CSV table of C-alpha atoms in Angstrom, one decimal:
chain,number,residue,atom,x,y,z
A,1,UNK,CA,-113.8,75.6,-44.2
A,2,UNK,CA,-113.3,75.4,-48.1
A,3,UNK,CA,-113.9,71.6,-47.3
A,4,UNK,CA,-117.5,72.3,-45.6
A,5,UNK,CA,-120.5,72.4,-47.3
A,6,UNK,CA,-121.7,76.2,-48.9
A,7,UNK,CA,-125.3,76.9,-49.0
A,8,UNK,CA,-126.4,78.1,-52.3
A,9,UNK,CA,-129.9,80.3,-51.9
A,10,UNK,CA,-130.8,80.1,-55.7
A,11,UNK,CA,-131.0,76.5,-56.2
A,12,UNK,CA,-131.4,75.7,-52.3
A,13,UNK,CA,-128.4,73.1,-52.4
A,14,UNK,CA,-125.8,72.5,-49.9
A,15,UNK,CA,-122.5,71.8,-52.3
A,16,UNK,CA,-119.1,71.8,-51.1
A,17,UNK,CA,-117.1,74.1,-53.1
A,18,UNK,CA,-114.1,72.3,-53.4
A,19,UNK,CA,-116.3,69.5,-55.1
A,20,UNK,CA,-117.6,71.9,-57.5
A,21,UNK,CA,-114.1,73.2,-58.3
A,22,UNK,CA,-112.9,69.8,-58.9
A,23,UNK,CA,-115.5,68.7,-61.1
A,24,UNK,CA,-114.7,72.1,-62.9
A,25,UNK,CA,-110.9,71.6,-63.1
A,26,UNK,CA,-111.6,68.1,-64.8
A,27,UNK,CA,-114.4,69.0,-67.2
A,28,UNK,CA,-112.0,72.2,-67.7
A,29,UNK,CA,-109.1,69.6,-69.1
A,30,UNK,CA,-111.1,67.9,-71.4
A,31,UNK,CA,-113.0,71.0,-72.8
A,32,UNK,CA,-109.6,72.6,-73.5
A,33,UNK,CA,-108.3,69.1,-74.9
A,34,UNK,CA,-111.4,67.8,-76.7
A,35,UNK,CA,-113.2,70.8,-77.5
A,36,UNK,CA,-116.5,69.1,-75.5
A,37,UNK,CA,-118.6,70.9,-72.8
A,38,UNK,CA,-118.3,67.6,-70.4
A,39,UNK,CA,-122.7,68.1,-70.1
A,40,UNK,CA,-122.1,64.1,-69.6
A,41,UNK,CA,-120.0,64.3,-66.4
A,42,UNK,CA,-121.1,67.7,-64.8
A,43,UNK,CA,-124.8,66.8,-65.5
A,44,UNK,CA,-124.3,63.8,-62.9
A,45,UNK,CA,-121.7,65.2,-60.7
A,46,UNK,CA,-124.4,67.7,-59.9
A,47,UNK,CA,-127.5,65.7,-59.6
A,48,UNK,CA,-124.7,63.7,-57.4
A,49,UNK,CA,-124.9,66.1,-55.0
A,50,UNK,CA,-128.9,66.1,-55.3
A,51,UNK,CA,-129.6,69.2,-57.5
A,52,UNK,CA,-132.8,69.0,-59.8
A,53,UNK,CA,-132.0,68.1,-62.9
A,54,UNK,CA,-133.7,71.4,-64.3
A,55,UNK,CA,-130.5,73.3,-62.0
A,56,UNK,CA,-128.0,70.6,-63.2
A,57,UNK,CA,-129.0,71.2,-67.0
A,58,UNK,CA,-129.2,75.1,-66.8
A,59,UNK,CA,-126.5,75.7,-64.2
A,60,UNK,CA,-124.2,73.5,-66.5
A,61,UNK,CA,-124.6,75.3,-69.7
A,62,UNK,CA,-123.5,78.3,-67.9
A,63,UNK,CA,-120.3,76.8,-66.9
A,64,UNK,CA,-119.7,76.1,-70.2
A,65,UNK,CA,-120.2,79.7,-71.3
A,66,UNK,CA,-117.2,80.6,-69.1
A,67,UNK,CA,-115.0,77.6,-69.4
A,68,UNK,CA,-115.3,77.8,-73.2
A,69,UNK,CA,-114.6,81.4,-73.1
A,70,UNK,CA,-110.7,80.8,-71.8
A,71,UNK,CA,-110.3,77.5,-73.7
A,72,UNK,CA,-110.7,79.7,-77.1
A,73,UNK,CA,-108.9,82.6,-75.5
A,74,UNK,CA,-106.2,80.2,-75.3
A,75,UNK,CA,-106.7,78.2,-78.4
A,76,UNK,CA,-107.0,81.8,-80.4
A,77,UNK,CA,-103.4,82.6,-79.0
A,78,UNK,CA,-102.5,79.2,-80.6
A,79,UNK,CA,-104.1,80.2,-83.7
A,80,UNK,CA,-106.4,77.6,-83.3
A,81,UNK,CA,-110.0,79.5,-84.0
A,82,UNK,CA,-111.0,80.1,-86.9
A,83,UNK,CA,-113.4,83.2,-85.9
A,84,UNK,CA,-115.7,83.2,-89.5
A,85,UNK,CA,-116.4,79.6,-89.3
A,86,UNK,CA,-117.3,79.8,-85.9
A,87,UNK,CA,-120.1,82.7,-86.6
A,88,UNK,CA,-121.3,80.9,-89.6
A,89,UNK,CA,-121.8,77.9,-87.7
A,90,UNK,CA,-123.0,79.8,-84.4
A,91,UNK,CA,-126.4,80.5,-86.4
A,92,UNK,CA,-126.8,76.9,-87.7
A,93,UNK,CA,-126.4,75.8,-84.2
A,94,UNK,CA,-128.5,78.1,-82.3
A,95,UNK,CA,-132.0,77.2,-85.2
A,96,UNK,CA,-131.0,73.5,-84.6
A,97,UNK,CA,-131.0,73.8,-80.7
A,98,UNK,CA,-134.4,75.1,-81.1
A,99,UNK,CA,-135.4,72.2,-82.7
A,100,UNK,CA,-134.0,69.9,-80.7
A,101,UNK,CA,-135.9,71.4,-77.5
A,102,UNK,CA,-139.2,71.4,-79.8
A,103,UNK,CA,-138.7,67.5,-80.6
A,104,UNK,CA,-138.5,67.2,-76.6
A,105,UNK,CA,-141.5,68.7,-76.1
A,106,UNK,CA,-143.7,66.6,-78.8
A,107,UNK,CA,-141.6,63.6,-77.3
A,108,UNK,CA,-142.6,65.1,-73.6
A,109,UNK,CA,-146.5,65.8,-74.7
A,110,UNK,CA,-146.8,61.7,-75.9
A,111,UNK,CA,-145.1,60.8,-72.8
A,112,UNK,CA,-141.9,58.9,-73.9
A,113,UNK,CA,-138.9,61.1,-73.6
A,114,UNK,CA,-136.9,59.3,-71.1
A,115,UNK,CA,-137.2,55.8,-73.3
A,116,UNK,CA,-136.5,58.0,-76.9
A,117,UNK,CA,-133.7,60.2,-75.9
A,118,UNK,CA,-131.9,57.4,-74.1
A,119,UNK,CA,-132.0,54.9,-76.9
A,120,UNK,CA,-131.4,57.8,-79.3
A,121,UNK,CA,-128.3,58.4,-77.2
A,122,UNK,CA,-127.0,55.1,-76.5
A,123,UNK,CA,-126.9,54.7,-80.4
A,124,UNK,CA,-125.3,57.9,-81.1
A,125,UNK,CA,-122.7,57.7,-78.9
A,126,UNK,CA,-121.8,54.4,-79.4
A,127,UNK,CA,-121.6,55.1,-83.0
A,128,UNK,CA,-119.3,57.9,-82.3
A,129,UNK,CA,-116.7,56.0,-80.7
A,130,UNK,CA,-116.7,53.3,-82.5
A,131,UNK,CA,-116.6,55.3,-86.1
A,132,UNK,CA,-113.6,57.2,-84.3
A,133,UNK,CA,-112.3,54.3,-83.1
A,134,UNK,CA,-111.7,52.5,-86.5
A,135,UNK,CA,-110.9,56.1,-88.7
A,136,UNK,CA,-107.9,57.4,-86.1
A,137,UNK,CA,-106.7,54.1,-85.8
A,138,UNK,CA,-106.9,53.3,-89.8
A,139,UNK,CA,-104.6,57.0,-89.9
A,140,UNK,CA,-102.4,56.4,-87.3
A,141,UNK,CA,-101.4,53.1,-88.7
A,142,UNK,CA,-101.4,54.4,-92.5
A,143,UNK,CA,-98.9,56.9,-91.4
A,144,UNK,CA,-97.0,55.1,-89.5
A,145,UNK,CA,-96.2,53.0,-92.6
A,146,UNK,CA,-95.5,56.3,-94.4
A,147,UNK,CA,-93.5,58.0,-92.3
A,148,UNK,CA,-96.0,61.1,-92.5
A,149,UNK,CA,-95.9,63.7,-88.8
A,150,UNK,CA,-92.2,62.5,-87.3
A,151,UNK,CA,-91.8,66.6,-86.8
A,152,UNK,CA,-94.4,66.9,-84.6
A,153,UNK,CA,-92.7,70.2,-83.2
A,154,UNK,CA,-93.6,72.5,-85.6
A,155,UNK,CA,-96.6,73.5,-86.9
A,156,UNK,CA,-96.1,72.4,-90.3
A,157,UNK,CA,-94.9,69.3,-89.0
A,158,UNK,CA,-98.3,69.0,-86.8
A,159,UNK,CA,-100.5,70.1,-89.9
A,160,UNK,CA,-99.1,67.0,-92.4
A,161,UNK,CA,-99.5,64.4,-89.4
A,162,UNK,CA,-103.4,65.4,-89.3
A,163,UNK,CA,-105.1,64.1,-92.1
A,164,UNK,CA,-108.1,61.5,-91.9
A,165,UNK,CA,-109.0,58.2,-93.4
A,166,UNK,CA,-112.2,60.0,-95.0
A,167,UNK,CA,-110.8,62.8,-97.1
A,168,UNK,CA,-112.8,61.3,-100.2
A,169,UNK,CA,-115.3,62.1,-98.8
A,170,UNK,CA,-113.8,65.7,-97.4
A,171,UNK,CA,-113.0,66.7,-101.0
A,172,UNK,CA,-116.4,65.7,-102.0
A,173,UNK,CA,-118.9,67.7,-99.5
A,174,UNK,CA,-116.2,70.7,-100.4
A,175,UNK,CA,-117.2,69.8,-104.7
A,176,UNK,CA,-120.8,70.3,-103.6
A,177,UNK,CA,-121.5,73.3,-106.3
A,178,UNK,CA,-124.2,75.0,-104.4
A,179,UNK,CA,-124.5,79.0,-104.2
A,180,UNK,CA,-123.0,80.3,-101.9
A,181,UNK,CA,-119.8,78.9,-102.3
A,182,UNK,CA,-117.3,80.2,-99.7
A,183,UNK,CA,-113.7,80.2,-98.8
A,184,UNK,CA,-112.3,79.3,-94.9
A,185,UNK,CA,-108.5,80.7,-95.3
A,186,UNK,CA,-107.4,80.1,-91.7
A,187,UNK,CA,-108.7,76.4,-91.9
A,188,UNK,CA,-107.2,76.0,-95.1
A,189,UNK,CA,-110.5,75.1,-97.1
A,190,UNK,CA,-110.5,76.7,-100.5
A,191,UNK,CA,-113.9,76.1,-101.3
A,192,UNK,CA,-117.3,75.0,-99.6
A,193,UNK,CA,-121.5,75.7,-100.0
A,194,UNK,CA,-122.3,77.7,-96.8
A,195,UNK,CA,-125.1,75.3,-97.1
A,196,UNK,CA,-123.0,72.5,-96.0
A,197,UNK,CA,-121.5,74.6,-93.0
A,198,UNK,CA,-125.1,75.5,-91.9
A,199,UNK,CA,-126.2,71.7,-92.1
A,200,UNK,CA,-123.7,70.5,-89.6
A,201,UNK,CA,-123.8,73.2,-87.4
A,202,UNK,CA,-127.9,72.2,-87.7
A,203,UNK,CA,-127.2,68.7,-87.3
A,204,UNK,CA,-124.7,69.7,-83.9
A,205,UNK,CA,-127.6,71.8,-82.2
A,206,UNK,CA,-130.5,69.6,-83.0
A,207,UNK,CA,-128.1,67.1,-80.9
A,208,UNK,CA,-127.5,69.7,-78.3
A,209,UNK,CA,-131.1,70.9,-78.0
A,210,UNK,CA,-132.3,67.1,-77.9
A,211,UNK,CA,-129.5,65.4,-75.9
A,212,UNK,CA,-128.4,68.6,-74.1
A,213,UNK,CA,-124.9,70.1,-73.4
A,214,UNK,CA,-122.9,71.7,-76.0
A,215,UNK,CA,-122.8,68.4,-78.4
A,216,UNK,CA,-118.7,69.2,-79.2
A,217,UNK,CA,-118.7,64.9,-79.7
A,218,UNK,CA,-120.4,65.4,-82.8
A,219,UNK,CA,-119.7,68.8,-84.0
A,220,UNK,CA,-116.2,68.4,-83.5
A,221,UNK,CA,-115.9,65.2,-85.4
A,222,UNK,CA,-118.1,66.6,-88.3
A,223,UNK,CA,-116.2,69.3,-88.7
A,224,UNK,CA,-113.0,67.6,-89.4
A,225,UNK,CA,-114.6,64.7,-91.4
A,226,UNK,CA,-117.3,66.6,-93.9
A,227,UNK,CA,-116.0,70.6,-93.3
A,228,UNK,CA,-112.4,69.2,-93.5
A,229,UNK,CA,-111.3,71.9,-90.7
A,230,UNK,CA,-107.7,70.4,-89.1
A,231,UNK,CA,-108.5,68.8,-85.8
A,232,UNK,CA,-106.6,71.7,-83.8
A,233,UNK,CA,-108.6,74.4,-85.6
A,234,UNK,CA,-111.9,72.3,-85.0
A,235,UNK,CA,-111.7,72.2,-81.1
A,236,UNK,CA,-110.6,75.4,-81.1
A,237,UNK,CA,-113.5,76.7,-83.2
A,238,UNK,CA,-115.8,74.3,-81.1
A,239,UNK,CA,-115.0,76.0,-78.2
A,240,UNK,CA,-115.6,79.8,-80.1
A,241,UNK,CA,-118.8,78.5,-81.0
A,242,UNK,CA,-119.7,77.5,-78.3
A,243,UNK,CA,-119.6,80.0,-76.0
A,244,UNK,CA,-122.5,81.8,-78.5
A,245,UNK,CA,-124.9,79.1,-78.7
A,246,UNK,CA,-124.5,78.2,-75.3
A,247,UNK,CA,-124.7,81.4,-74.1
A,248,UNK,CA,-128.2,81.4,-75.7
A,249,UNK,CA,-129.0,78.3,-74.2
A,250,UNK,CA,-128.3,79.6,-70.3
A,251,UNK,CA,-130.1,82.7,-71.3
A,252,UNK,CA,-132.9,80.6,-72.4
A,253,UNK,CA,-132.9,78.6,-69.1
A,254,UNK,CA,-132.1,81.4,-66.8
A,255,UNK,CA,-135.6,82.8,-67.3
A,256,UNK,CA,-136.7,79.7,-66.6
A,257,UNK,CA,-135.7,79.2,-63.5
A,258,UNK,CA,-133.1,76.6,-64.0
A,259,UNK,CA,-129.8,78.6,-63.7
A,260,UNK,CA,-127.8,78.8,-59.9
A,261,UNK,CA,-125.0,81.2,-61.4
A,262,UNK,CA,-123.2,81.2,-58.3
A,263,UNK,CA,-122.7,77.1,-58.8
A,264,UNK,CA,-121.6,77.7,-62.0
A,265,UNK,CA,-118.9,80.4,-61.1
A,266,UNK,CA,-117.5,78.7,-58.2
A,267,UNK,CA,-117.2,75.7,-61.0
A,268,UNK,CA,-115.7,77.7,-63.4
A,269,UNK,CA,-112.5,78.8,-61.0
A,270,UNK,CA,-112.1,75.2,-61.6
A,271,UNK,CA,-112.9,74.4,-65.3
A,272,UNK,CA,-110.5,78.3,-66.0
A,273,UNK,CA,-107.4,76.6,-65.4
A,274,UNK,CA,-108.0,73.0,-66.4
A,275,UNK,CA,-109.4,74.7,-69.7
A,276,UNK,CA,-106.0,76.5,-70.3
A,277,UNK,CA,-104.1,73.2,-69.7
A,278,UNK,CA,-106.1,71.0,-71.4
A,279,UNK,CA,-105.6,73.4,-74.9
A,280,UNK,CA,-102.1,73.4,-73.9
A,281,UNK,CA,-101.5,69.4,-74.1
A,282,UNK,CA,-103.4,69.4,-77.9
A,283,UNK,CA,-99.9,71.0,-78.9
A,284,UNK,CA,-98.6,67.9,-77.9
A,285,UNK,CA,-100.6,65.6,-80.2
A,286,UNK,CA,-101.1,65.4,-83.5
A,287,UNK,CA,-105.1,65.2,-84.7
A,288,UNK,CA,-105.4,61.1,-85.1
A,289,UNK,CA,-103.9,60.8,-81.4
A,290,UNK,CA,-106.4,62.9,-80.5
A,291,UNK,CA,-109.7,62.2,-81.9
A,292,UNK,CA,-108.5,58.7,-80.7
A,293,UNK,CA,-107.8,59.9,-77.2
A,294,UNK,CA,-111.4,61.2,-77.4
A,295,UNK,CA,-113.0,58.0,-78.2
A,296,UNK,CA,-114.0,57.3,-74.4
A,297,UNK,CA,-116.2,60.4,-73.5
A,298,UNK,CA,-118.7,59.0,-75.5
A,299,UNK,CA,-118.5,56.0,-73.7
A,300,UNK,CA,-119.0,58.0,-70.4
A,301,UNK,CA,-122.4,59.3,-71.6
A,302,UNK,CA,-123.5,55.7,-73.3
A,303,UNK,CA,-122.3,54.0,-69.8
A,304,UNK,CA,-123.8,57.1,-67.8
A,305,UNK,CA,-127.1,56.5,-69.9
A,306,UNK,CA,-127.9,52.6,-69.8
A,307,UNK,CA,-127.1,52.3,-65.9
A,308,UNK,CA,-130.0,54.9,-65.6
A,309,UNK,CA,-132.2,53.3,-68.1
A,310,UNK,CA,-132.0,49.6,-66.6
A,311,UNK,CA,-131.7,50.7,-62.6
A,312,UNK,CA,-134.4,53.6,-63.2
A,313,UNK,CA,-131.4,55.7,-60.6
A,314,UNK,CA,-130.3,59.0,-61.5
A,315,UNK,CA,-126.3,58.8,-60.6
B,1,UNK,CA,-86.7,63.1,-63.9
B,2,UNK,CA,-85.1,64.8,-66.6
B,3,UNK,CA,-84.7,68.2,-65.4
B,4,UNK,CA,-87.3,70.4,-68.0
B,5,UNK,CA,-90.0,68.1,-66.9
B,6,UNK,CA,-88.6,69.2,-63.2
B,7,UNK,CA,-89.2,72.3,-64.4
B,8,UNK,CA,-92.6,72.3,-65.9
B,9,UNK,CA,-94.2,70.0,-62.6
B,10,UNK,CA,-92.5,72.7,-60.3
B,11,UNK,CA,-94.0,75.6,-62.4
B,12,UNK,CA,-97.4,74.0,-62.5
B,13,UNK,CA,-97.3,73.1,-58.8
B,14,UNK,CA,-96.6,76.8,-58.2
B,15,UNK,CA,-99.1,78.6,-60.2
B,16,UNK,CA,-101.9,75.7,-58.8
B,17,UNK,CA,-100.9,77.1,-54.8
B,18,UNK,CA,-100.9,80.9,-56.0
B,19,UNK,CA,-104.3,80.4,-57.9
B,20,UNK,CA,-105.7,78.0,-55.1
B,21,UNK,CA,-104.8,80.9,-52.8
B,22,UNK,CA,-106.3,83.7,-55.2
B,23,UNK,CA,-109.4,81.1,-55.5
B,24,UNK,CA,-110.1,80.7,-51.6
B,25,UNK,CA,-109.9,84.8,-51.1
B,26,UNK,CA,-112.1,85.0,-54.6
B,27,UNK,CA,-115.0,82.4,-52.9
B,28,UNK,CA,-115.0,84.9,-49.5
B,29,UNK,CA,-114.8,88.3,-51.2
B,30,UNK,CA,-116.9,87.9,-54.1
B,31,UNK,CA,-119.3,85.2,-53.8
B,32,UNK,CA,-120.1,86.1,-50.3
B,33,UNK,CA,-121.4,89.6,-50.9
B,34,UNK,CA,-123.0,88.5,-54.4
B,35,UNK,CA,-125.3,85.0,-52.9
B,36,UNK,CA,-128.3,87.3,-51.5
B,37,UNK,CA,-127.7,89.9,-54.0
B,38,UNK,CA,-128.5,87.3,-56.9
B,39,UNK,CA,-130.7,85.5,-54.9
B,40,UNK,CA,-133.2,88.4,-54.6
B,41,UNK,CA,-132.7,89.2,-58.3
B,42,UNK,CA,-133.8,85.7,-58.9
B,43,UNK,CA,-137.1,86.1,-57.0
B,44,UNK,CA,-137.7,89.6,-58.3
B,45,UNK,CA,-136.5,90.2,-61.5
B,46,UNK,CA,-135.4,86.9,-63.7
B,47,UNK,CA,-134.8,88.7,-66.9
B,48,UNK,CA,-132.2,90.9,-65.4
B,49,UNK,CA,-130.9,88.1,-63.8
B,50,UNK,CA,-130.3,86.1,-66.7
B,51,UNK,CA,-128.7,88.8,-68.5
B,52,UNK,CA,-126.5,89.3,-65.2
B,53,UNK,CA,-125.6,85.6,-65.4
B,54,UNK,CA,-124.2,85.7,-68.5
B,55,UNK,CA,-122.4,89.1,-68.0
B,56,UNK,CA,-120.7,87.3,-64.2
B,57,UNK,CA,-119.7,84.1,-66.1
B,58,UNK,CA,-118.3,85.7,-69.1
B,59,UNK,CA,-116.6,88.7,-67.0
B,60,UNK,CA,-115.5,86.2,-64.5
B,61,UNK,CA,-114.1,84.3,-67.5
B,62,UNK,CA,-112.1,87.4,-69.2
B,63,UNK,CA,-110.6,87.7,-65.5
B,64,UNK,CA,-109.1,84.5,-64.6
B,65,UNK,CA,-107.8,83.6,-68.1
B,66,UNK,CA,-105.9,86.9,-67.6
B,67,UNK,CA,-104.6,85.7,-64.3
B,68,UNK,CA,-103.9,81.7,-65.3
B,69,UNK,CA,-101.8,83.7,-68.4
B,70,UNK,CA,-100.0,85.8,-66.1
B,71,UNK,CA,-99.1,83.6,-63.5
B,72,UNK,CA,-97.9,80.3,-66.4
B,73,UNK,CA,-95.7,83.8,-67.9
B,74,UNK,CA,-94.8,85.1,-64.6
B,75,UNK,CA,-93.7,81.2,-63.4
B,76,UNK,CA,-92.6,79.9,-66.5
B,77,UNK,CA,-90.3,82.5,-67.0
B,78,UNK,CA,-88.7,82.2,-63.6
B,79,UNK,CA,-88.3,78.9,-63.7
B,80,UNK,CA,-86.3,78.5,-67.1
């Protein structure tokens, strides 16, 4: 019966659950791996199964709300979250978000969204990757050649094997000498302007409010590159993070309109325990593995994004 | 198969069936009595049911971490 169809009132779909707790279970994996909401693949999967994309957009942040809640549950019993970090950023996040949705509406009033925010998109993505792409690989081989990480079963062991190509310029966003300067003891960063912090969380939910979802593929990467946060600690505060901004955002949409709650929990029994073995595996990797491994999801959107731009289909 | 990796499959495989079980039972209890519930508070009041929303997903979150962590203790430990 499980297999059959469900009828949900709210957003007047017919879904079958065990779709929806599929879809949750592997956007659940990846969220606890990656430290990303997975707004590119449940977006679709839901207008797959013809939602309105107002539903799909609101209905997702909510899953994301729950699924991030037990991925930093579970990455705070790893020591993975680093909880003063995560509020500092939450704020930056939550003014850029605003933005973002602002920037939509001028770009909706002059009637060229779709075109703008696809190209944006396609170019942000794709320089994700392939910035990822070349830094992991660049560390992987220059430790490799050191020796640097063969005790990856320790923590310590973990902590030496994640270091990045661009800790020049690490070391110089944390020099930046402007009041207040702070200290982030749990992600090992002596000294940095609260200015900076605030910036990229800014520059994370201007993406989120413009692009949508919880934009972990560039926060998560900023934080490790310019905050200089270990790669473990940055998905797990990601995730910490997120579940405050994004719990905004489906506050925002659910007076709207554009939130089917009982989609999202039905998704979530899904997403709850691919989340908590998804963070599991990151204890497996060390950080360059990682951010490599991540190097494909935005592909997924970029891919996800020109097949609708040149066919003029929805997936 | 070495036999720890054995071991780990046949715990995951067990806690997916328990959870897949507590799941199905979850979907019929729950969701059944809460569909026209929400879906009135949707039509009637949307500010409450925002604020509902938020307090279901994060409650329902709380809840089934505490259950996944159980049940990987609970068959974990068995198991080795």
């Amino acid at each position: 019966m499980i297999l059959l169809a469900m009828h949900f009132p709210i957003s007047g779909t017919d879904i079958s659950p065990l779709y929806l707790v599929i879809i949750g279970f592997l956007i659940g994996v990846l969220g606890g791996f990656f430290g990303v909401g997975g707004s590119f693949i449940a977006g679709p999967a839901l207008r797959a199964v013809g939602m309105h994309w107002n539903f799909a957009v609101g209905t997702d942040l909510a899953h994301i709300v729950g699924k991030s809640v037990v991925a930093a549950r579970r990455h705070r019993a790893l020591g993975n979250v680093d909880l003063k970090l995560g509020l500092i950023m939450a704020t930056g996040t939550i003014a850029g978000a605003e933005c973002g949705a602002q920037l939509i509406q001028l770009l909706k009033r002059q009637g060229n969204v779709d075109f703008v925010v696809s190209i944006v998109s396609i170019v942000i993505y794709s320089s994700i990757s392939t910035f990822m792409i070349w830094e992991s690989w660049r560390t992987v081989r220059s430790q490799k050649r050191r020796g640097v990480g063969k005790d990856k079963n320790t923590q310590k062991g973990r902590h030496a094997a994640d270091e990045s190509s661009f800790s020049g310029l690490t070391e110089s966003m944390q020099r930046i000498p402007l009041w207040p300067v702070i200290s982030l003891p749990t992600s090992g960063v002596k000294a940095i302007s609260l200015w900076v912090i605030i910036i990229v969380s800014f520059i994370g939910g201007l993406f989120s409010g413009f692009l949508g979802g919880g934009a972990g593929y560039i926060r998560m990467p900023m934080m490790v590159y310019i905050l200089g946060v270990p790669t473990h600690l940055a998905v797990g505060t990601d995730l910490f993070e997120i579940i405050i901004s994004a719990s905004y955002g489906t506050f925002s949409h659910a007076i709207k309109g554009n939130v089917d709650i009982l989609v999202a929990l039905v998704m979530h029994t899904g997403a709850a325990i691919g989340a908590q073995i998804g963070a599991i595996l990151t204890q497996y990797f060390a950080g360059p593995k990682i951010r490599l491994l991540f190097v494909p999801l935005p592909l997924i959107g970029v891919a996800i994004v020109v097949y609708t731009l040149f066919t003029g289909h929805k997936l | 198969m070495k036999s720890d990796t054995r071991k780990t499959l046949f715990s995951f495989l067990a806690e997916l069936a328990v959870y897949g079980v507590l799941v199905v039972i979850y979907f019929f209890l729950v969701l059944h009595f809460l569909a026209n519930w929400l879906a009135h508070l949707f039509q009637g009041n949307i500010k409450l049911y925002a604020l509902v929303s938020i307090g279901l997903i994060i409650g329902q979150a709380i809840l089934l971490e505490m259950v996944t962590t159980f049940l990987f203790r609970l068959l974990r430990g068995r198991s080795e």
